[in-house]
């Protein structure tokens, strides 16, 4: 693969800094993680957005969370047919192999993926309607959420859609037989969260009211 290049200098420097300090101080912990394997209690599905740091929010160490990130923290509905399903594979592994007790879907404010879906469904992003748009076809998962939005200005409706995105992902999770059986047997609990990046706030989905409440 002739296109691969050496790592940029700033990353080489940062790596050596971590190896000499962060790693060296916690060497025993890393060796134990390597020997014992991973036993995370929770899986987190969050957005690729660089501002979303679930390990920071919960003060989590290595080995605590099995994390999958994709555009707009979406879970597609269960389907087979030979296509590549990275998110579905990660969910399957977490439930069947790691046997996590909690599966958390973490949405966030000013999500570019959700905004793109909102624009696409509003007729303002024709490029996302193309069958060649990976983002557009991925965000099709959220189209049913757009149909449910109430009245309001664009900004408030996009915020509604960010939360709807979390709910749809939770609903889609239950279409996977291994998730459904684990939930019904009490071995797995599903959780929906929405994080306000600027305010540092965290809201949790309350199934009784259908609303998100501050944590
Ligand atoms: Zn996002």
PDB file of C-alpha atoms and ligand atoms in Angstrom:
ATOM      1  CA  UNK A   1       0.000   0.000   0.000  1.00  0.00           C
ATOM      2  CA  UNK A   2       2.211   2.796  -1.297  1.00  0.00           C
ATOM      3  CA  UNK A   3      -0.065   5.609  -0.083  1.00  0.00           C
ATOM      4  CA  UNK A   4       0.551   5.149   3.637  1.00  0.00           C
ATOM      5  CA  UNK A   5       2.887   7.743   5.182  1.00  0.00           C
ATOM      6  CA  UNK A   6       4.828   8.031   8.453  1.00  0.00           C
ATOM      7  CA  UNK A   7       2.913   9.398  11.431  1.00  0.00           C
ATOM      8  CA  UNK A   8       2.966  13.222  11.710  1.00  0.00           C
ATOM      9  CA  UNK A   9       5.691  14.480  14.084  1.00  0.00           C
ATOM     10  CA  UNK A  10       3.272  15.959  16.607  1.00  0.00           C
ATOM     11  CA  UNK A  11       1.650  12.560  17.116  1.00  0.00           C
ATOM     12  CA  UNK A  12       5.022  10.807  17.381  1.00  0.00           C
ATOM     13  CA  UNK A  13       6.008  13.291  20.117  1.00  0.00           C
ATOM     14  CA  UNK A  14       2.726  12.826  21.964  1.00  0.00           C
ATOM     15  CA  UNK A  15       3.022   9.065  21.827  1.00  0.00           C
ATOM     16  CA  UNK A  16       6.522   9.084  23.308  1.00  0.00           C
ATOM     17  CA  UNK A  17       5.333  11.488  25.999  1.00  0.00           C
ATOM     18  CA  UNK A  18       2.524   9.115  26.968  1.00  0.00           C
ATOM     19  CA  UNK A  19       4.798   6.050  26.939  1.00  0.00           C
ATOM     20  CA  UNK A  20       7.283   7.771  29.264  1.00  0.00           C
ATOM     21  CA  UNK A  21       4.675   9.101  31.709  1.00  0.00           C
ATOM     22  CA  UNK A  22       1.082   7.810  31.503  1.00  0.00           C
ATOM     23  CA  UNK A  23       2.069   4.289  30.542  1.00  0.00           C
ATOM     24  CA  UNK A  24       5.119   4.070  32.795  1.00  0.00           C
ATOM     25  CA  UNK A  25       3.150   5.150  35.887  1.00  0.00           C
ATOM     26  CA  UNK A  26       0.393   2.615  35.238  1.00  0.00           C
ATOM     27  CA  UNK A  27       2.401  -0.185  33.726  1.00  0.00           C
ATOM     28  CA  UNK A  28       1.046  -2.799  36.111  1.00  0.00           C
ATOM     29  CA  UNK A  29      -2.502  -1.879  35.225  1.00  0.00           C
ATOM     30  CA  UNK A  30      -1.808  -2.166  31.491  1.00  0.00           C
ATOM     31  CA  UNK A  31      -0.083  -5.535  31.946  1.00  0.00           C
ATOM     32  CA  UNK A  32      -3.049  -6.794  33.945  1.00  0.00           C
ATOM     33  CA  UNK A  33      -5.469  -5.590  31.245  1.00  0.00           C
ATOM     34  CA  UNK A  34      -3.409  -7.401  28.632  1.00  0.00           C
ATOM     35  CA  UNK A  35      -3.311 -10.643  30.613  1.00  0.00           C
ATOM     36  CA  UNK A  36      -6.890 -10.719  31.904  1.00  0.00           C
ATOM     37  CA  UNK A  37      -8.584  -9.580  28.705  1.00  0.00           C
ATOM     38  CA  UNK A  38     -11.454  -7.119  28.671  1.00  0.00           C
ATOM     39  CA  UNK A  39     -14.510  -7.367  30.920  1.00  0.00           C
ATOM     40  CA  UNK A  40     -16.397  -4.118  30.311  1.00  0.00           C
ATOM     41  CA  UNK A  41     -19.723  -3.772  32.115  1.00  0.00           C
ATOM     42  CA  UNK A  42     -21.146  -1.382  29.566  1.00  0.00           C
ATOM     43  CA  UNK A  43     -21.195  -0.754  25.859  1.00  0.00           C
ATOM     44  CA  UNK A  44     -21.501   2.846  24.675  1.00  0.00           C
ATOM     45  CA  UNK A  45     -22.604   3.907  21.216  1.00  0.00           C
ATOM     46  CA  UNK A  46     -21.655   7.523  20.653  1.00  0.00           C
ATOM     47  CA  UNK A  47     -21.081   9.867  17.727  1.00  0.00           C
ATOM     48  CA  UNK A  48     -17.745  10.143  15.890  1.00  0.00           C
ATOM     49  CA  UNK A  49     -17.810  13.849  16.796  1.00  0.00           C
ATOM     50  CA  UNK A  50     -14.405  14.715  18.292  1.00  0.00           C
ATOM     51  CA  UNK A  51     -16.043  16.739  21.080  1.00  0.00           C
ATOM     52  CA  UNK A  52     -17.911  13.763  22.517  1.00  0.00           C
ATOM     53  CA  UNK A  53     -15.729  12.069  25.173  1.00  0.00           C
ATOM     54  CA  UNK A  54     -17.715   9.467  27.018  1.00  0.00           C
ATOM     55  CA  UNK A  55     -14.678   8.318  29.010  1.00  0.00           C
ATOM     56  CA  UNK A  56     -14.183  11.877  30.296  1.00  0.00           C
ATOM     57  CA  UNK A  57     -17.847  12.356  31.219  1.00  0.00           C
ATOM     58  CA  UNK A  58     -17.839   9.200  33.356  1.00  0.00           C
ATOM     59  CA  UNK A  59     -14.199   9.309  34.425  1.00  0.00           C
ATOM     60  CA  UNK A  60     -13.698   5.865  32.891  1.00  0.00           C
ATOM     61  CA  UNK A  61     -10.430   3.980  32.603  1.00  0.00           C
ATOM     62  CA  UNK A  62      -9.225   1.605  29.919  1.00  0.00           C
ATOM     63  CA  UNK A  63     -11.190  -1.615  29.982  1.00  0.00           C
ATOM     64  CA  UNK A  64     -14.395  -0.094  31.385  1.00  0.00           C
ATOM     65  CA  UNK A  65     -16.413   0.750  28.279  1.00  0.00           C
ATOM     66  CA  UNK A  66     -16.782  -1.139  25.032  1.00  0.00           C
ATOM     67  CA  UNK A  67     -17.206   1.856  22.735  1.00  0.00           C
ATOM     68  CA  UNK A  68     -18.570   2.020  19.214  1.00  0.00           C
ATOM     69  CA  UNK A  69     -18.690   5.339  17.427  1.00  0.00           C
ATOM     70  CA  UNK A  70     -20.483   6.180  14.213  1.00  0.00           C
ATOM     71  CA  UNK A  71     -22.132   9.170  12.584  1.00  0.00           C
ATOM     72  CA  UNK A  72     -24.913  10.378  14.918  1.00  0.00           C
ATOM     73  CA  UNK A  73     -24.715   7.400  17.327  1.00  0.00           C
ATOM     74  CA  UNK A  74     -27.255   5.442  15.298  1.00  0.00           C
ATOM     75  CA  UNK A  75     -28.211   1.795  15.587  1.00  0.00           C
ATOM     76  CA  UNK A  76     -29.698   0.463  12.351  1.00  0.00           C
ATOM     77  CA  UNK A  77     -32.574  -2.020  12.463  1.00  0.00           C
ATOM     78  CA  UNK A  78     -31.563  -5.683  12.419  1.00  0.00           C
ATOM     79  CA  UNK A  79     -31.154  -6.967   8.874  1.00  0.00           C
ATOM     80  CA  UNK A  80     -29.056  -9.568   7.139  1.00  0.00           C
ATOM     81  CA  UNK A  81     -28.164 -10.036   3.507  1.00  0.00           C
ATOM     82  CA  UNK A  82     -24.404 -10.007   3.289  1.00  0.00           C
ATOM     83  CA  UNK A  83     -23.756  -6.287   3.613  1.00  0.00           C
ATOM     84  CA  UNK A  84     -21.113  -4.863   5.945  1.00  0.00           C
ATOM     85  CA  UNK A  85     -22.710  -4.031   9.255  1.00  0.00           C
ATOM     86  CA  UNK A  86     -20.061  -2.601  11.583  1.00  0.00           C
ATOM     87  CA  UNK A  87     -22.467  -1.254  14.176  1.00  0.00           C
ATOM     88  CA  UNK A  88     -24.582  -4.405  14.279  1.00  0.00           C
ATOM     89  CA  UNK A  89     -21.424  -6.526  14.594  1.00  0.00           C
ATOM     90  CA  UNK A  90     -20.202  -4.429  17.533  1.00  0.00           C
ATOM     91  CA  UNK A  91     -23.577  -4.777  19.284  1.00  0.00           C
ATOM     92  CA  UNK A  92     -23.622  -8.531  18.678  1.00  0.00           C
ATOM     93  CA  UNK A  93     -20.111  -8.941  20.094  1.00  0.00           C
ATOM     94  CA  UNK A  94     -20.889  -6.839  23.171  1.00  0.00           C
ATOM     95  CA  UNK A  95     -24.019  -8.837  23.990  1.00  0.00           C
ATOM     96  CA  UNK A  96     -23.061 -12.370  23.036  1.00  0.00           C
ATOM     97  CA  UNK A  97     -19.304 -12.462  23.763  1.00  0.00           C
ATOM     98  CA  UNK A  98     -18.664  -9.742  26.363  1.00  0.00           C
ATOM     99  CA  UNK A  99     -22.113 -10.050  27.966  1.00  0.00           C
ATOM    100  CA  UNK A 100     -22.261  -6.385  28.953  1.00  0.00           C
ATOM    101  CA  UNK A 101     -24.938  -5.449  31.499  1.00  0.00           C
ATOM    102  CA  UNK A 102     -25.683  -1.987  30.126  1.00  0.00           C
ATOM    103  CA  UNK A 103     -25.951  -0.592  26.626  1.00  0.00           C
ATOM    104  CA  UNK A 104     -25.875   3.188  26.481  1.00  0.00           C
ATOM    105  CA  UNK A 105     -26.715   5.292  23.431  1.00  0.00           C
ATOM    106  CA  UNK A 106     -25.187   8.741  23.866  1.00  0.00           C
ATOM    107  CA  UNK A 107     -26.493  11.576  21.686  1.00  0.00           C
ATOM    108  CA  UNK A 108     -25.153  15.117  21.769  1.00  0.00           C
ATOM    109  CA  UNK A 109     -25.795  18.781  20.974  1.00  0.00           C
ATOM    110  CA  UNK A 110     -24.908  20.335  17.598  1.00  0.00           C
ATOM    111  CA  UNK A 111     -24.547  16.931  15.939  1.00  0.00           C
ATOM    112  CA  UNK A 112     -23.544  17.415  12.311  1.00  0.00           C
ATOM    113  CA  UNK A 113     -25.061  14.079  11.297  1.00  0.00           C
ATOM    114  CA  UNK A 114     -28.439  14.917  12.791  1.00  0.00           C
ATOM    115  CA  UNK A 115     -28.357  18.409  11.238  1.00  0.00           C
ATOM    116  CA  UNK A 116     -27.558  16.807   7.886  1.00  0.00           C
ATOM    117  CA  UNK A 117     -30.554  14.489   8.241  1.00  0.00           C
ATOM    118  CA  UNK A 118     -32.752  17.456   9.185  1.00  0.00           C
ATOM    119  CA  UNK A 119     -31.578  19.401   6.128  1.00  0.00           C
ATOM    120  CA  UNK A 120     -31.992  16.362   3.877  1.00  0.00           C
ATOM    121  CA  UNK A 121     -35.533  15.694   5.077  1.00  0.00           C
ATOM    122  CA  UNK A 122     -36.354  19.420   4.761  1.00  0.00           C
ATOM    123  CA  UNK A 123     -35.256  19.397   1.112  1.00  0.00           C
ATOM    124  CA  UNK A 124     -32.218  21.581   1.785  1.00  0.00           C
ATOM    125  CA  UNK A 125     -29.449  19.045   1.205  1.00  0.00           C
ATOM    126  CA  UNK A 126     -30.021  17.373  -2.175  1.00  0.00           C
ATOM    127  CA  UNK A 127     -26.453  16.032  -2.208  1.00  0.00           C
ATOM    128  CA  UNK A 128     -27.368  13.803   0.736  1.00  0.00           C
ATOM    129  CA  UNK A 129     -30.241  12.290  -1.264  1.00  0.00           C
ATOM    130  CA  UNK A 130     -27.779  10.772  -3.748  1.00  0.00           C
ATOM    131  CA  UNK A 131     -27.516   7.009  -3.619  1.00  0.00           C
ATOM    132  CA  UNK A 132     -23.734   7.519  -3.595  1.00  0.00           C
ATOM    133  CA  UNK A 133     -23.811   9.447  -0.298  1.00  0.00           C
ATOM    134  CA  UNK A 134     -22.737   7.147   2.510  1.00  0.00           C
ATOM    135  CA  UNK A 135     -23.751   9.800   5.048  1.00  0.00           C
ATOM    136  CA  UNK A 136     -27.147  10.314   3.451  1.00  0.00           C
ATOM    137  CA  UNK A 137     -27.983   6.598   3.249  1.00  0.00           C
ATOM    138  CA  UNK A 138     -26.745   6.114   6.830  1.00  0.00           C
ATOM    139  CA  UNK A 139     -28.890   8.996   8.042  1.00  0.00           C
ATOM    140  CA  UNK A 140     -31.945   7.401   6.372  1.00  0.00           C
ATOM    141  CA  UNK A 141     -32.151   5.440   9.642  1.00  0.00           C
ATOM    142  CA  UNK A 142     -33.279   8.681  11.305  1.00  0.00           C
ATOM    143  CA  UNK A 143     -35.930   9.668   8.713  1.00  0.00           C
ATOM    144  CA  UNK A 144     -38.822   8.280  10.819  1.00  0.00           C
ATOM    145  CA  UNK A 145     -37.675  10.640  13.593  1.00  0.00           C
ATOM    146  CA  UNK A 146     -38.022  13.672  11.333  1.00  0.00           C
ATOM    147  CA  UNK A 147     -41.646  12.710  10.628  1.00  0.00           C
ATOM    148  CA  UNK A 148     -42.409  12.825  14.372  1.00  0.00           C
ATOM    149  CA  UNK A 149     -41.038  16.344  15.032  1.00  0.00           C
ATOM    150  CA  UNK A 150     -43.379  18.905  16.546  1.00  0.00           C
ATOM    151  CA  UNK A 151     -43.722  22.604  15.766  1.00  0.00           C
ATOM    152  CA  UNK A 152     -40.912  25.065  16.368  1.00  0.00           C
ATOM    153  CA  UNK A 153     -38.051  26.873  14.726  1.00  0.00           C
ATOM    154  CA  UNK A 154     -35.324  24.941  12.953  1.00  0.00           C
ATOM    155  CA  UNK A 155     -32.947  25.111  15.911  1.00  0.00           C
ATOM    156  CA  UNK A 156     -35.398  23.635  18.394  1.00  0.00           C
ATOM    157  CA  UNK A 157     -36.537  20.988  15.911  1.00  0.00           C
ATOM    158  CA  UNK A 158     -32.923  19.906  15.297  1.00  0.00           C
ATOM    159  CA  UNK A 159     -32.498  19.554  19.071  1.00  0.00           C
ATOM    160  CA  UNK A 160     -35.678  17.454  19.153  1.00  0.00           C
ATOM    161  CA  UNK A 161     -34.244  15.306  16.372  1.00  0.00           C
ATOM    162  CA  UNK A 162     -30.997  14.783  18.327  1.00  0.00           C
ATOM    163  CA  UNK A 163     -33.051  13.245  21.124  1.00  0.00           C
ATOM    164  CA  UNK A 164     -35.282  11.353  18.698  1.00  0.00           C
ATOM    165  CA  UNK A 165     -32.109   9.873  17.253  1.00  0.00           C
ATOM    166  CA  UNK A 166     -31.348   8.275  20.624  1.00  0.00           C
ATOM    167  CA  UNK A 167     -34.885   6.893  20.966  1.00  0.00           C
ATOM    168  CA  UNK A 168     -34.884   5.404  17.460  1.00  0.00           C
ATOM    169  CA  UNK A 169     -31.552   3.725  18.176  1.00  0.00           C
ATOM    170  CA  UNK A 170     -32.989   2.202  21.363  1.00  0.00           C
ATOM    171  CA  UNK A 171     -36.045   0.996  19.429  1.00  0.00           C
ATOM    172  CA  UNK A 172     -33.842  -0.486  16.704  1.00  0.00           C
ATOM    173  CA  UNK A 173     -31.722  -2.279  19.300  1.00  0.00           C
ATOM    174  CA  UNK A 174     -34.789  -4.280  20.302  1.00  0.00           C
ATOM    175  CA  UNK A 175     -35.092  -5.622  16.723  1.00  0.00           C
ATOM    176  CA  UNK A 176     -31.930  -7.709  17.322  1.00  0.00           C
ATOM    177  CA  UNK A 177     -33.004 -11.087  18.744  1.00  0.00           C
ATOM    178  CA  UNK A 178     -29.944 -11.375  21.044  1.00  0.00           C
ATOM    179  CA  UNK A 179     -30.609  -7.888  22.471  1.00  0.00           C
ATOM    180  CA  UNK A 180     -34.325  -8.519  22.910  1.00  0.00           C
ATOM    181  CA  UNK A 181     -33.801 -11.824  24.724  1.00  0.00           C
ATOM    182  CA  UNK A 182     -31.107 -10.346  27.005  1.00  0.00           C
ATOM    183  CA  UNK A 183     -33.342  -7.378  27.901  1.00  0.00           C
ATOM    184  CA  UNK A 184     -36.360  -9.583  28.525  1.00  0.00           C
ATOM    185  CA  UNK A 185     -34.303 -11.943  30.684  1.00  0.00           C
ATOM    186  CA  UNK A 186     -33.067  -9.004  32.784  1.00  0.00           C
ATOM    187  CA  UNK A 187     -29.428  -9.523  31.785  1.00  0.00           C
ATOM    188  CA  UNK A 188     -29.177  -6.244  29.865  1.00  0.00           C
ATOM    189  CA  UNK A 189     -30.537  -2.745  30.383  1.00  0.00           C
ATOM    190  CA  UNK A 190     -30.758  -0.110  27.663  1.00  0.00           C
ATOM    191  CA  UNK A 191     -30.125   3.582  28.392  1.00  0.00           C
ATOM    192  CA  UNK A 192     -30.569   6.709  26.276  1.00  0.00           C
ATOM    193  CA  UNK A 193     -28.563   9.854  27.003  1.00  0.00           C
ATOM    194  CA  UNK A 194     -28.150  13.260  25.409  1.00  0.00           C
ATOM    195  CA  UNK A 195     -25.139  15.427  26.213  1.00  0.00           C
ATOM    196  CA  UNK A 196     -24.960  19.216  25.878  1.00  0.00           C
ATOM    197  CA  UNK A 197     -21.330  19.820  24.926  1.00  0.00           C
ATOM    198  CA  UNK A 198     -21.183  23.539  25.775  1.00  0.00           C
ATOM    199  CA  UNK A 199     -23.088  23.351  29.072  1.00  0.00           C
ATOM    200  CA  UNK A 200     -21.670  20.005  30.154  1.00  0.00           C
ATOM    201  CA  UNK A 201     -25.214  18.827  30.875  1.00  0.00           C
ATOM    202  CA  UNK A 202     -26.394  15.245  30.595  1.00  0.00           C
ATOM    203  CA  UNK A 203     -30.012  14.179  30.116  1.00  0.00           C
ATOM    204  CA  UNK A 204     -31.447  10.656  30.320  1.00  0.00           C
ATOM    205  CA  UNK A 205     -34.404   9.293  28.415  1.00  0.00           C
ATOM    206  CA  UNK A 206     -37.363   8.548  30.681  1.00  0.00           C
ATOM    207  CA  UNK A 207     -39.510   5.867  29.031  1.00  0.00           C
ATOM    208  CA  UNK A 208     -42.524   6.621  31.266  1.00  0.00           C
ATOM    209  CA  UNK A 209     -42.888  10.190  29.992  1.00  0.00           C
ATOM    210  CA  UNK A 210     -41.018   9.867  26.715  1.00  0.00           C
ATOM    211  CA  UNK A 211     -38.969  12.916  27.729  1.00  0.00           C
ATOM    212  CA  UNK A 212     -35.307  13.485  28.529  1.00  0.00           C
ATOM    213  CA  UNK A 213     -34.581  14.514  32.127  1.00  0.00           C
ATOM    214  CA  UNK A 214     -31.385  15.967  33.663  1.00  0.00           C
ATOM    215  CA  UNK A 215     -29.137  13.344  35.249  1.00  0.00           C
TER     216      UNK A 215
HETATM  217 ZN1  LIG B   1     -22.736  13.836  16.214  1.00  0.00          ZN
END
